[in-house]
Coordinates of C-alpha atoms in Angstrom, one line a residue:
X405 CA 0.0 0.0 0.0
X406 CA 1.4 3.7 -0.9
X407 CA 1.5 6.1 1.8
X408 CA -0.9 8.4 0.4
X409 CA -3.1 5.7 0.8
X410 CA -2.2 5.2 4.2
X411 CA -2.7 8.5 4.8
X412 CA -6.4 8.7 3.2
X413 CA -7.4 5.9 5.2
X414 CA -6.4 7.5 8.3
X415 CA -8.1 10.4 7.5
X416 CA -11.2 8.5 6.5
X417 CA -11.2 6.8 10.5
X418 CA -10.8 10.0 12.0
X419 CA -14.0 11.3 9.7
X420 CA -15.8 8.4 11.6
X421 CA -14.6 9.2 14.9
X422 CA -16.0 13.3 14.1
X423 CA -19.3 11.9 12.9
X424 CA -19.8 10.0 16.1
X425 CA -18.9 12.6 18.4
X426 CA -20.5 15.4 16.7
X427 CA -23.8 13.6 15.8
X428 CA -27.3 14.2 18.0
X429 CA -26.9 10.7 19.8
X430 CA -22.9 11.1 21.0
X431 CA -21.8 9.0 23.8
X432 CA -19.3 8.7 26.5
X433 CA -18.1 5.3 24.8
X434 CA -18.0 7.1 21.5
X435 CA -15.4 9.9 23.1
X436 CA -13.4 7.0 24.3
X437 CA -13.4 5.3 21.8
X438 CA -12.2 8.5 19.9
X439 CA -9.3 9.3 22.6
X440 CA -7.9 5.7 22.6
X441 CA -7.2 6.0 18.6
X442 CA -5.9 8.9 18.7
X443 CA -2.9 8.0 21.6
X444 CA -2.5 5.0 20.1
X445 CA -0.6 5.9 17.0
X446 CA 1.0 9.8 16.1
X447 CA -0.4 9.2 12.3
X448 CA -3.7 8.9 14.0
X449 CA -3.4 12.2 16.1
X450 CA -2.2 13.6 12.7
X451 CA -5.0 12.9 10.4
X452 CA -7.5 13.8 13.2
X453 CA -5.6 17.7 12.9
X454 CA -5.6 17.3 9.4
X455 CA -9.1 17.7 9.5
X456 CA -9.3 20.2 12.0
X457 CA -6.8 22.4 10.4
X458 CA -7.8 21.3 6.6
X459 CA -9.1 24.9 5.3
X460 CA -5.7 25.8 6.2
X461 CA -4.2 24.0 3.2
X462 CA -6.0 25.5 0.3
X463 CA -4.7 28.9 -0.6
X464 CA -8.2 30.3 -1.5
X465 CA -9.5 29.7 1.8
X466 CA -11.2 32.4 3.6
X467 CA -8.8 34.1 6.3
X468 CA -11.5 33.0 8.8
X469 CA -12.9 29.9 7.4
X470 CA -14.1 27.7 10.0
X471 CA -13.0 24.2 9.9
X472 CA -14.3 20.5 8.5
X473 CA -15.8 17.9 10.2
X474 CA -16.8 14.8 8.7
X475 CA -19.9 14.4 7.4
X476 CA -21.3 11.1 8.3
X477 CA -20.0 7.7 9.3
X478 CA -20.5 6.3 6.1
X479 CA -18.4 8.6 4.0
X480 CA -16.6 7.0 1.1
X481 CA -12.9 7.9 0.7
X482 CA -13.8 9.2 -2.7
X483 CA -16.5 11.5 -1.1
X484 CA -14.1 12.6 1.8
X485 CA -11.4 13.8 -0.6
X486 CA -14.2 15.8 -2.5
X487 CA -15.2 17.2 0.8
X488 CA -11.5 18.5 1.6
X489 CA -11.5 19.7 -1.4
X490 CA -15.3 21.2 -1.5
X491 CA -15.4 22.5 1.7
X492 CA -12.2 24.6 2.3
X493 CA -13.7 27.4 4.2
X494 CA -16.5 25.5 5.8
X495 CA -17.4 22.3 7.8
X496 CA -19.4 19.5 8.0
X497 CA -21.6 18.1 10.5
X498 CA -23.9 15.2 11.2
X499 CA -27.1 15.3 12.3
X500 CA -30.2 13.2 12.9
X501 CA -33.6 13.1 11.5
X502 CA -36.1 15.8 12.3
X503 CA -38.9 14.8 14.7
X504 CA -41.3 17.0 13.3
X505 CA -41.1 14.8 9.8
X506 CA -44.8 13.4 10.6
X507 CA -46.2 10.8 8.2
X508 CA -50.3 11.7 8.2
X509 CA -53.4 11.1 5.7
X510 CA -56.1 13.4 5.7
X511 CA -59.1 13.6 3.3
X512 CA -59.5 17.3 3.4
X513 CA -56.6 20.0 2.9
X514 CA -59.0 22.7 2.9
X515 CA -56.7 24.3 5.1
X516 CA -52.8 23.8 6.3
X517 CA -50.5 25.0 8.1
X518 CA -47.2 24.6 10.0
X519 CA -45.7 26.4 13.0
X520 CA -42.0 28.0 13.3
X521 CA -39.7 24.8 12.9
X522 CA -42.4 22.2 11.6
X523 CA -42.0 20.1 9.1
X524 CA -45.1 18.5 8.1
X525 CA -45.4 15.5 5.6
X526 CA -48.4 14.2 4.0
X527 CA -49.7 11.5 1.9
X528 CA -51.9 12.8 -1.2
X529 CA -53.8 9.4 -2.1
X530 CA -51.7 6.2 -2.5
X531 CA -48.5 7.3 -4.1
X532 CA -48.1 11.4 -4.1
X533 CA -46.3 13.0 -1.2
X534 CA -46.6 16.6 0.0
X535 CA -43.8 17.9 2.5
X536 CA -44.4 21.1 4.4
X537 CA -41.8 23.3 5.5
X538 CA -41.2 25.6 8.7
X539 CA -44.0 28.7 8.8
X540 CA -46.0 27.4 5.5
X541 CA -49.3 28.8 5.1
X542 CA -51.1 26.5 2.1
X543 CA -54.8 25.2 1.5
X544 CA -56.3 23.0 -1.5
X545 CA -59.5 24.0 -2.5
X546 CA -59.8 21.2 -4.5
X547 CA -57.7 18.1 -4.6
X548 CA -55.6 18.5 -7.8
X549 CA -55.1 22.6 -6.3
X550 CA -53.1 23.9 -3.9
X551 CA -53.1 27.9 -2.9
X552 CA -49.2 29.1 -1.4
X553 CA -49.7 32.1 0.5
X554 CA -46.3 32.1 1.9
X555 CA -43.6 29.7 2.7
X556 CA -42.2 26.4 1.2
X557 CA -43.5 23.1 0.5
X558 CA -42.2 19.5 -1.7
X559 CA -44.0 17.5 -3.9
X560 CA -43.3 14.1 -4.8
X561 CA -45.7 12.3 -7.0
X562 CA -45.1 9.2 -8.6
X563 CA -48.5 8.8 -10.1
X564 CA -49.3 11.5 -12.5
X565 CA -51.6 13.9 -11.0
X566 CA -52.7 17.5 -12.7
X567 CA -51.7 20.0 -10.2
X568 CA -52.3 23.5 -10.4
X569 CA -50.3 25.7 -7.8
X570 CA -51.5 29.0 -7.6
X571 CA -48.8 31.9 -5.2
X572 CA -49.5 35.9 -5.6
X573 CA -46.8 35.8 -8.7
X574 CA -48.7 33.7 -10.8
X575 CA -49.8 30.1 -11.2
X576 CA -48.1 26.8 -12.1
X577 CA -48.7 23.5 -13.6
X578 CA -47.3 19.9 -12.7
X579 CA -48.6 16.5 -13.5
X580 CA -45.4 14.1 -12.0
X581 CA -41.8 14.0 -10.9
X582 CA -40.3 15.8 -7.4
X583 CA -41.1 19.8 -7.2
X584 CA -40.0 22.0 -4.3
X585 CA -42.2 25.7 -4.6
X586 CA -40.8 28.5 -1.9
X587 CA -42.7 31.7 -1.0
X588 CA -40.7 34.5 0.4
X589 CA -40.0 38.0 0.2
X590 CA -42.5 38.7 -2.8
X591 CA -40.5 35.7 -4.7
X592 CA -41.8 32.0 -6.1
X593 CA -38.9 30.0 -6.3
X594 CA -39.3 26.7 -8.3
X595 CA -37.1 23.9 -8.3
X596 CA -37.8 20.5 -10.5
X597 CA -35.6 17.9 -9.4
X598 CA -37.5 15.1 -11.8
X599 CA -40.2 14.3 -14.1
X600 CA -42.3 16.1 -16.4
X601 CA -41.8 19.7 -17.2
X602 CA -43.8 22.0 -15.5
X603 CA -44.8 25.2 -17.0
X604 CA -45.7 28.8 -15.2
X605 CA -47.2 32.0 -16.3
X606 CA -46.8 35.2 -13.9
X607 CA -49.9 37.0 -13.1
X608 CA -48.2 39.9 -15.7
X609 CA -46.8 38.0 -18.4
X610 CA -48.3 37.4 -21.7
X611 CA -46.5 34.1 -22.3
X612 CA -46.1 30.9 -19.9
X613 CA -42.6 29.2 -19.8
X614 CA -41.3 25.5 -19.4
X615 CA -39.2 24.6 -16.9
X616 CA -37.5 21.1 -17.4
X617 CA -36.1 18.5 -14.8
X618 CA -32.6 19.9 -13.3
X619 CA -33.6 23.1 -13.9
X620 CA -34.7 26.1 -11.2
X621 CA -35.4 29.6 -11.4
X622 CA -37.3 32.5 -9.4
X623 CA -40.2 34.5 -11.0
X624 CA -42.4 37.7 -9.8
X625 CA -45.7 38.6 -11.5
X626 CA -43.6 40.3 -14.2
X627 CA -40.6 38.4 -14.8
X628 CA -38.1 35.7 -14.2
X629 CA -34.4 35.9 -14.1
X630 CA -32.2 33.3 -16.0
X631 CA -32.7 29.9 -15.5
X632 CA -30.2 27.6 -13.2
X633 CA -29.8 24.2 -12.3
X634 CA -31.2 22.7 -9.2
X635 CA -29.1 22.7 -6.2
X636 CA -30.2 19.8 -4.0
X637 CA -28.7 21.4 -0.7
X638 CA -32.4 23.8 -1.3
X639 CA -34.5 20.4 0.1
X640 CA -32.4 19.2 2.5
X641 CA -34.7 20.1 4.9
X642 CA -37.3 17.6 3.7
X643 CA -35.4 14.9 5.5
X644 CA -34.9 18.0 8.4
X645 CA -31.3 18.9 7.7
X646 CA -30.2 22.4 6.8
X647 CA -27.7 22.1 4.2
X648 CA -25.2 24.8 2.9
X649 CA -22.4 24.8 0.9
X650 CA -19.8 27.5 1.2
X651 CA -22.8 29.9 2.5
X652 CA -22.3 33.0 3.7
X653 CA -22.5 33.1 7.4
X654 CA -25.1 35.5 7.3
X655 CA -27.2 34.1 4.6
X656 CA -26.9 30.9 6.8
X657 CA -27.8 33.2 9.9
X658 CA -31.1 34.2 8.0
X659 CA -32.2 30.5 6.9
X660 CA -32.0 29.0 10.4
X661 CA -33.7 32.0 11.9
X662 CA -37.0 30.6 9.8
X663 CA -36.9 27.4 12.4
X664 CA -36.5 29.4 15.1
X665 CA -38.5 31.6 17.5
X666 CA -38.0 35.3 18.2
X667 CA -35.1 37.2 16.6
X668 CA -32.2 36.4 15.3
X669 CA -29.9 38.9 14.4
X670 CA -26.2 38.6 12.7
X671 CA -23.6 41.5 12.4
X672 CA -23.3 42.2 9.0
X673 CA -19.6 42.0 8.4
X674 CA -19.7 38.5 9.3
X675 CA -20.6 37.5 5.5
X676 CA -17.1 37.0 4.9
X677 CA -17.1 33.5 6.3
X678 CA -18.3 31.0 4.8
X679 CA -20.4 27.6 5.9
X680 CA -20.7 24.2 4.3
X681 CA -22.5 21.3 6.4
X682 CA -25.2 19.1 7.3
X683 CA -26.9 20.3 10.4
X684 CA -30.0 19.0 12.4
X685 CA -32.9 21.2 12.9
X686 CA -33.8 19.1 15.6
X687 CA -32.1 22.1 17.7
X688 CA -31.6 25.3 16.5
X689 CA -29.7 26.2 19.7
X690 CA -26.7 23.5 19.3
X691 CA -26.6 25.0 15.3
X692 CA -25.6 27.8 17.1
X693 CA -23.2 26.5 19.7
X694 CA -21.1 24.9 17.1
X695 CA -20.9 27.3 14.6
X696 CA -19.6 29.6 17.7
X697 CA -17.3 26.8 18.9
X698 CA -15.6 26.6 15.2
X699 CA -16.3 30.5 14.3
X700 CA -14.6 33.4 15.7
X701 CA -18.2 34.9 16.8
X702 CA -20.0 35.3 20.0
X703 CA -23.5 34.0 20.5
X704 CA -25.5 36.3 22.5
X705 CA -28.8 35.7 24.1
X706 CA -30.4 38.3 25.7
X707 CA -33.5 36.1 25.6
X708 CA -34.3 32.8 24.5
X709 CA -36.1 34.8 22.0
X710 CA -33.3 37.2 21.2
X711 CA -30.1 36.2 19.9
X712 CA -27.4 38.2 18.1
X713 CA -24.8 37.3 16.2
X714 CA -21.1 39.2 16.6
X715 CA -17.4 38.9 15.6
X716 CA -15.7 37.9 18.7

C-alpha cells in the first residue's frame, strides 16, 4: 500500500470518529473510543488535525474559514477527498432526522399549516407526497389545487396527478416528478428535481414558460431571471437537515432564523465567512453553539427569543 493511501485511510477513520462525536446521539463510549485511537498511534493524532486544520491548506480559503468535520459515518474515501477539497472554508456536520417529519393522511386540505420549525409530511392518495416546511401557510380548495400564500413546501408524485399551484406571482402547472415551490419575500422559487416539465405564467406575463427537470429559477408577477440548475442542498430540509455549501455566514444566519423563535440577528460583516455542512434542525440552539465553537463569533442571548450574532 502507498503512503498516500495510508494517509487517506487515516483520514477517513478520523471522519468516523468526528461523525460520532458530533452527531445528536454522541456518547461517552464514543469519546473514548475516539481518545484511545488517537494515543495509540501519532499518524492517527495527525489525520484527526488534518481535518481540524484542513481549510488551512487550500490557498483560497477564507482568512477566517471555519473548519471541517466529517460528514457522516458512512463517507466513502472518494466522497471525503471531494469534501477536503469542496469544503475549504467551511465544515461539516452530522445530524439526525427531524422529529417533526410526521407521516399523516387526511381527506380534506381545505386548510394547512405549520408552526416555526415544523416540518409537516403528507400522503396525497396512494403514491403522491406533500412535505411542508417551517411557517408554510397553504390550503387545497380542491384536490388537484393547492393555494401558497407564503412559505415552502415538496411535492413528490409518482402517479401523474394535474396539479395547479397558484402563489400571488402567478400560477403553475405539474402533473409528475419531485417539485420544491418556496414563497418569500415577494418571490416563487421553483425547483424541478424530476419528471415532467412543469410550466408557469406570472400574473403579468403574456406568455407561460417551461421549466424542465434539473432546472430552477425564481419568478415575480412580471418576470423571471435566468434559469439555473437545481441545487439539492435547497431540500435538504425535507429529511430535516439544513444544508449549505460555502454559504455566507449571514445568509446561513437568515435561513435557520426561519426554524426558530423570536429574533435572530447577525452582524453584518460577518458575511465573509463562509459555511458548508449538514446540520439537524432538531435544535436550532446546538446550530448555534457549534458554529460559535468553530467561528470566531459570539452568541449572544439576551433572551431565548433574542439572539445576536457578533465577531468575537
Amino acid at each position: 500500500m502507498q503512503p498516500n493511501q495510508i494517509d487517506i485511510e487515516r483520514i477517513h477513520q478520523a471522519a468516523n470518529f468526528m461523525a460520532r462525536l458530533w452527531s445528536d446521539t454522541s456518547s461517552e463510549k464514543d469519546q473514548r473510543a475516539c481518545n484511545t485511537w488517537r494515543t495509540s498511534d501519532p499518524a492517527n493524532e495527525k489525520a484527526w488535525q488534518c481535518l481540524i486544520q484542513a481549510q488551512e491548506g487550500f490557498n483560497d480559503a477564507p482568512k477566517d474559514a471555519i473548519r471541517i468535520i466529517a460528514r457522516s459515518r458512512k463517507m466513502s474515501r472518494r466522497h471525503m477527498l471531494s469534501i477536503l477539497g469542496l469544503s475549504a472554508g467551511g465544515f461539516i456536520l452530522a445530524g439526525s432526522y427531524t422529529k417533526n417529519h410526521i407521516m399523516k393522511t387526511h381527506s380534506n386540505y381545505k386548510n394547512l399549516a405549520t408552526s416555526t420549525g415544523e416540518i409537516k409530511s403528507l400522503s396525497l392518495g396512494s403514491s403522491n407526497r406533500l412535505v411542508m416546511n417551517t411557517k408554510t401557510t397553504l390550503s387545497m380548495p380542491t384536490q388537484n389545487q393547492f393555494k401558497l400564500d407564503e412559505g415552502e413546501f415538496f411535492l413528490d408524485v409518482s402517479q401523474a396527478t394535474p396539479y395547479q399551484i397558484e402563489t400571488t406571482e402567478g400560477m403553475i402547472s405539474f402533473h409528475q416528478g419531485q417539485l420544491n415551490i418556496r414563497h418569500t419575500d415577494d418571490i416563487t422559487r421553483i425547483s424541478l428535481f424530476s419528471g415532467q416539465d412543469v410550466q408557469l405564467i406570472g400574473n403579468k406575463m403574456q406568455n407561460s414558460l417551461s421549466i424542465k427537470p434539473g432546472q430552477s429559477l425564481s419568478f415575480t408577477a412580471i418576470n423571471t431571471p435566468n434559469i439555473s440548475t437545481t441545487n439539492p442542498n435547497t431540500i435538504g430540509w425535507v429529511t430535516g437537515k439544513l444544508m449549505a455549501q460555502r454559504m455566507p455566514l449571514t445568509d446561513f444566519i437568515h435561513e435557520l432564523s426561519r426554524y426558530r423563535k423570536g429574533v435572530l440577528r447577525v452582524a453584518p460583516e460577518l458575511n465573509q465567512l463562509a459555511v458548508t455542512g449538514v446540520f439537524s434542525l432538531n435544535n436550532t440552539d446546538q446550530i448555534l453553539q457549534q458554529l460559535q465553537d468553530t467561528l470566531p463569533i459570539n452568541i449572544y442571548q439576551l433572551t431565548p427569543y433574542w439572539v445576536s450574532v457578533t465577531a468575537s
